[in-house]
């Protein structure tokens, strides 16, 4: 049977009066602009993402170049600041603005790749548990419970100390630890959808199980998965900063905001900007991601429910 000719979920549901494309886009735009948190978060996230993307062109200096004769120059708003180093330099004379821009790349890469790895693992387990139920659900639920019993920070610290810290190790480690929320959400949502009419219609037409899971069920989980992905992305960025601060994450001289805070902690009482600048930027990035996640949740919720 040619499964590509099977009807989509929309074809199995009662026909509704569709809005013209232009009216539908206007309505969506009004809803998006009505979510002030989503708008603010999206603008903040876009600015940070563009700064990271164009870091080689925006950075005024090489982020790895050291010059101890120019160490700990204060930012431009201080009396001893200079326009050559707008945000000053660190203890090795490296330009702080340049390291901040390249550090945004590290944080965003870790957040995105970790969310993808964790999403694939958690979604697969959650969908299988929710769709099949029975023993499959019992086994996967046991795996989820075992994962929830493991403290993420302690396990990450232990594994990073054994394997050694690096960008690849941090991404893989966090991806293997942060899948539980994806699994819980998709399992619950799949249990609610597996008996829906469009699933029953696909089964009646002879659709295979992989077709039902990938083409009928998974698209209806995307809004929930997007919200969970934003939360886990912010969680991964914070965990990476924690590991880097403790010396078990991204290793020097790679620019990392957590590592920048760790390198400046010895000067926090005399040059507080060395930890204040990367700390504030890290907080803004996490805030922007959380605002986008909350906005998407409210935007995709049924009308009249937040």
Short mmCIF file of C-alpha atoms in Angstrom, two decimals, residues 13-254:
data_model
loop_
_atom_site.label_atom_id
_atom_site.label_comp_id
_atom_site.label_asym_id
_atom_site.label_seq_id
_atom_site.Cartn_x
_atom_site.Cartn_y
_atom_site.Cartn_z
CA UNK A 13 -11.35 15.86 10.98
CA UNK A 14 -14.57 17.75 10.29
CA UNK A 15 -14.10 20.52 7.78
CA UNK A 16 -13.92 24.00 9.26
CA UNK A 17 -14.24 27.39 7.65
CA UNK A 18 -10.66 28.41 6.90
CA UNK A 19 -9.50 32.00 7.03
CA UNK A 20 -7.95 33.57 3.94
CA UNK A 21 -4.14 33.34 4.02
CA UNK A 22 -3.71 37.08 4.51
CA UNK A 23 -6.22 37.20 7.38
CA UNK A 24 -4.61 34.17 9.01
CA UNK A 25 -1.17 35.78 8.89
CA UNK A 26 -2.55 39.03 10.31
CA UNK A 27 -4.22 37.17 13.14
CA UNK A 28 -0.99 35.28 13.91
CA UNK A 29 1.01 38.52 13.81
CA UNK A 30 -1.42 40.18 16.23
CA UNK A 31 -1.12 37.22 18.62
CA UNK A 32 2.67 37.30 18.44
CA UNK A 33 2.87 41.05 19.03
CA UNK A 34 0.41 40.65 21.88
CA UNK A 35 2.92 38.41 23.65
CA UNK A 36 5.23 41.11 25.00
CA UNK A 37 7.51 38.63 26.75
CA UNK A 38 7.93 36.66 23.53
CA UNK A 39 8.73 39.82 21.57
CA UNK A 40 11.30 41.05 24.09
CA UNK A 41 12.89 37.63 24.45
CA UNK A 42 13.03 37.08 20.69
CA UNK A 43 14.73 40.45 20.15
CA UNK A 44 17.28 39.78 22.89
CA UNK A 45 17.96 36.28 21.60
CA UNK A 46 18.26 37.51 18.02
CA UNK A 47 20.79 40.18 19.03
CA UNK A 48 22.94 37.65 20.91
CA UNK A 49 22.65 35.09 18.09
CA UNK A 50 23.65 37.65 15.44
CA UNK A 51 26.55 38.85 17.58
CA UNK A 52 27.74 35.24 17.89
CA UNK A 53 27.26 34.57 14.17
CA UNK A 54 29.23 37.64 13.07
CA UNK A 55 31.77 37.49 15.91
CA UNK A 56 34.80 37.25 13.57
CA UNK A 57 33.78 40.53 11.94
CA UNK A 58 32.51 42.30 15.08
CA UNK A 59 35.38 41.39 17.42
CA UNK A 60 37.91 44.25 17.50
CA UNK A 61 40.79 41.95 18.50
CA UNK A 62 41.86 38.33 18.44
CA UNK A 63 40.13 36.73 21.48
CA UNK A 64 43.21 34.53 22.07
CA UNK A 65 45.89 37.22 21.72
CA UNK A 66 47.67 37.92 25.02
CA UNK A 67 49.45 41.11 26.03
CA UNK A 68 50.36 41.24 29.73
CA UNK A 69 51.40 44.86 29.38
CA UNK A 70 47.72 45.69 28.85
CA UNK A 71 46.22 43.42 31.50
CA UNK A 72 43.09 44.39 33.45
CA UNK A 73 42.36 47.58 31.52
CA UNK A 74 38.94 48.77 32.79
CA UNK A 75 35.90 49.27 30.49
CA UNK A 76 35.32 52.49 28.64
CA UNK A 77 33.01 53.94 31.30
CA UNK A 78 35.88 53.97 33.84
CA UNK A 79 38.31 56.87 34.03
CA UNK A 80 41.20 54.69 32.86
CA UNK A 81 39.20 53.03 30.09
CA UNK A 82 40.24 53.20 26.46
CA UNK A 83 38.32 53.05 23.21
CA UNK A 84 40.72 50.41 21.95
CA UNK A 85 39.22 47.97 24.49
CA UNK A 86 35.58 48.95 25.02
CA UNK A 87 34.96 46.35 27.74
CA UNK A 88 38.52 46.24 29.01
CA UNK A 89 40.93 43.30 29.13
CA UNK A 90 41.35 40.26 31.36
CA UNK A 91 44.30 39.18 33.51
CA UNK A 92 46.25 38.09 30.42
CA UNK A 93 45.56 41.24 28.43
CA UNK A 94 42.97 39.62 26.12
CA UNK A 95 40.21 41.87 24.82
CA UNK A 96 37.05 41.27 26.85
CA UNK A 97 34.57 42.26 24.15
CA UNK A 98 36.15 39.84 21.67
CA UNK A 99 36.09 36.98 24.16
CA UNK A 100 32.50 37.85 25.06
CA UNK A 101 31.41 37.63 21.40
CA UNK A 102 33.14 34.32 20.80
CA UNK A 103 31.87 33.05 24.16
CA UNK A 104 28.32 33.57 22.89
CA UNK A 105 29.10 31.05 20.16
CA UNK A 106 30.14 28.46 22.73
CA UNK A 107 27.03 28.97 24.86
CA UNK A 108 24.60 28.84 21.91
CA UNK A 109 26.26 25.79 20.35
CA UNK A 110 26.15 23.92 23.65
CA UNK A 111 22.52 24.89 24.24
CA UNK A 112 21.32 23.98 20.74
CA UNK A 113 23.21 20.70 20.30
CA UNK A 114 22.40 19.55 23.83
CA UNK A 115 18.70 20.25 23.27
CA UNK A 116 18.78 18.27 20.00
CA UNK A 117 20.51 15.24 21.56
CA UNK A 118 18.31 15.26 24.64
CA UNK A 119 15.20 15.84 22.50
CA UNK A 120 15.89 12.86 20.24
CA UNK A 121 16.48 10.53 23.20
CA UNK A 122 13.60 11.76 25.35
CA UNK A 123 11.06 12.08 22.54
CA UNK A 124 11.79 8.57 21.28
CA UNK A 125 11.38 7.04 24.71
CA UNK A 126 8.30 9.12 25.58
CA UNK A 127 6.47 8.39 22.33
CA UNK A 128 7.15 4.65 22.55
CA UNK A 129 6.03 4.51 26.18
CA UNK A 130 2.88 6.52 25.58
CA UNK A 131 1.85 4.76 22.37
CA UNK A 132 2.48 1.12 23.26
CA UNK A 133 1.79 1.22 27.01
CA UNK A 134 1.95 -2.04 28.98
CA UNK A 135 5.39 -3.50 29.50
CA UNK A 136 7.07 -1.01 27.20
CA UNK A 137 5.65 1.84 29.27
CA UNK A 138 6.69 0.11 32.51
CA UNK A 139 10.29 -0.37 31.37
CA UNK A 140 10.67 3.17 30.01
CA UNK A 141 8.99 4.64 33.10
CA UNK A 142 11.53 2.77 35.23
CA UNK A 143 14.35 4.25 33.13
CA UNK A 144 12.87 7.74 33.53
CA UNK A 145 12.50 7.28 37.29
CA UNK A 146 16.11 6.09 37.53
CA UNK A 147 17.27 9.15 35.62
CA UNK A 148 15.23 11.48 37.85
CA UNK A 149 16.86 9.95 40.92
CA UNK A 150 20.30 11.00 39.65
CA UNK A 151 21.31 14.59 40.51
CA UNK A 152 22.38 16.17 37.23
CA UNK A 153 25.06 18.49 38.62
CA UNK A 154 26.78 15.82 40.71
CA UNK A 155 26.73 13.27 37.88
CA UNK A 156 28.04 15.87 35.43
CA UNK A 157 30.83 16.86 37.81
CA UNK A 158 31.81 13.24 38.43
CA UNK A 159 31.81 12.29 34.75
CA UNK A 160 33.64 15.43 33.65
CA UNK A 161 36.33 14.85 36.28
CA UNK A 162 36.79 11.25 35.09
CA UNK A 163 36.70 11.86 31.33
CA UNK A 164 38.17 15.35 31.27
CA UNK A 165 36.56 18.61 30.31
CA UNK A 166 36.18 19.79 26.72
CA UNK A 167 33.49 21.28 24.51
CA UNK A 168 32.60 17.91 22.98
CA UNK A 169 32.51 16.14 26.35
CA UNK A 170 30.26 18.80 27.87
CA UNK A 171 27.79 18.62 24.96
CA UNK A 172 27.62 14.82 24.99
CA UNK A 173 27.39 14.65 28.77
CA UNK A 174 24.58 17.19 29.05
CA UNK A 175 22.72 15.65 26.11
CA UNK A 176 22.72 12.27 27.88
CA UNK A 177 21.52 13.81 31.15
CA UNK A 178 18.79 16.28 30.16
CA UNK A 179 16.37 14.07 28.20
CA UNK A 180 13.97 13.25 31.05
CA UNK A 181 11.69 16.27 30.62
CA UNK A 182 11.24 15.50 26.93
CA UNK A 183 10.31 11.92 27.79
CA UNK A 184 7.79 12.89 30.48
CA UNK A 185 6.03 15.49 28.35
CA UNK A 186 5.86 13.36 25.19
CA UNK A 187 4.72 10.27 27.11
CA UNK A 188 1.81 12.16 28.67
CA UNK A 189 0.84 13.85 25.40
CA UNK A 190 1.07 10.59 23.43
CA UNK A 191 -1.21 8.83 25.90
CA UNK A 192 -3.82 11.53 25.27
CA UNK A 193 -3.48 11.38 21.47
CA UNK A 194 -3.14 7.66 20.78
CA UNK A 195 -6.91 7.14 20.94
CA UNK A 196 -7.76 10.27 18.91
CA UNK A 197 -9.96 9.97 15.82
CA UNK A 198 -7.24 10.81 13.31
CA UNK A 199 -5.01 8.07 14.76
CA UNK A 200 -7.88 5.58 14.55
CA UNK A 201 -8.56 6.68 10.95
CA UNK A 202 -4.91 6.14 9.98
CA UNK A 203 -5.00 2.66 11.52
CA UNK A 204 -8.23 1.84 9.67
CA UNK A 205 -6.58 2.84 6.40
CA UNK A 206 -3.74 0.40 7.08
CA UNK A 207 -1.03 2.88 7.99
CA UNK A 208 2.09 1.36 9.52
CA UNK A 209 3.15 2.16 13.07
CA UNK A 210 6.22 4.20 12.00
CA UNK A 211 3.99 6.23 9.67
CA UNK A 212 1.52 6.93 12.47
CA UNK A 213 4.24 7.91 14.93
CA UNK A 214 6.22 10.12 12.54
CA UNK A 215 3.52 11.61 10.30
CA UNK A 216 0.41 11.70 12.49
CA UNK A 217 1.52 11.81 16.11
CA UNK A 218 4.83 13.69 16.18
CA UNK A 219 3.58 16.87 14.40
CA UNK A 220 0.97 17.26 17.13
CA UNK A 221 3.72 17.22 19.78
CA UNK A 222 5.90 19.90 18.21
CA UNK A 223 4.51 22.86 20.18
CA UNK A 224 5.11 21.10 23.51
CA UNK A 225 8.55 19.92 22.37
CA UNK A 226 9.51 23.47 21.38
CA UNK A 227 8.71 24.78 24.85
CA UNK A 228 10.64 21.96 26.53
CA UNK A 229 13.58 22.51 24.16
CA UNK A 230 13.87 26.18 25.18
CA UNK A 231 13.85 25.24 28.87
CA UNK A 232 16.51 22.56 28.41
CA UNK A 233 18.59 24.87 26.25
CA UNK A 234 18.73 27.44 29.05
CA UNK A 235 19.39 24.65 31.57
CA UNK A 236 22.29 23.33 29.48
CA UNK A 237 23.87 26.79 29.17
CA UNK A 238 23.75 27.27 32.94
CA UNK A 239 25.19 23.81 33.58
CA UNK A 240 28.01 24.42 31.12
CA UNK A 241 28.82 27.69 32.86
CA UNK A 242 28.85 25.89 36.20
CA UNK A 243 31.19 23.17 34.93
CA UNK A 244 33.47 25.73 33.27
CA UNK A 245 33.53 27.83 36.43
CA UNK A 246 34.69 24.76 38.38
CA UNK A 247 37.33 23.93 35.76
CA UNK A 248 35.57 20.80 34.49
CA UNK A 249 33.84 22.22 31.42
CA UNK A 250 35.22 24.12 28.46
CA UNK A 251 38.97 24.43 28.90
CA UNK A 252 41.08 27.55 28.37
CA UNK A 253 41.91 29.34 26.18
CA UNK A 254 38.48 28.68 24.58
#
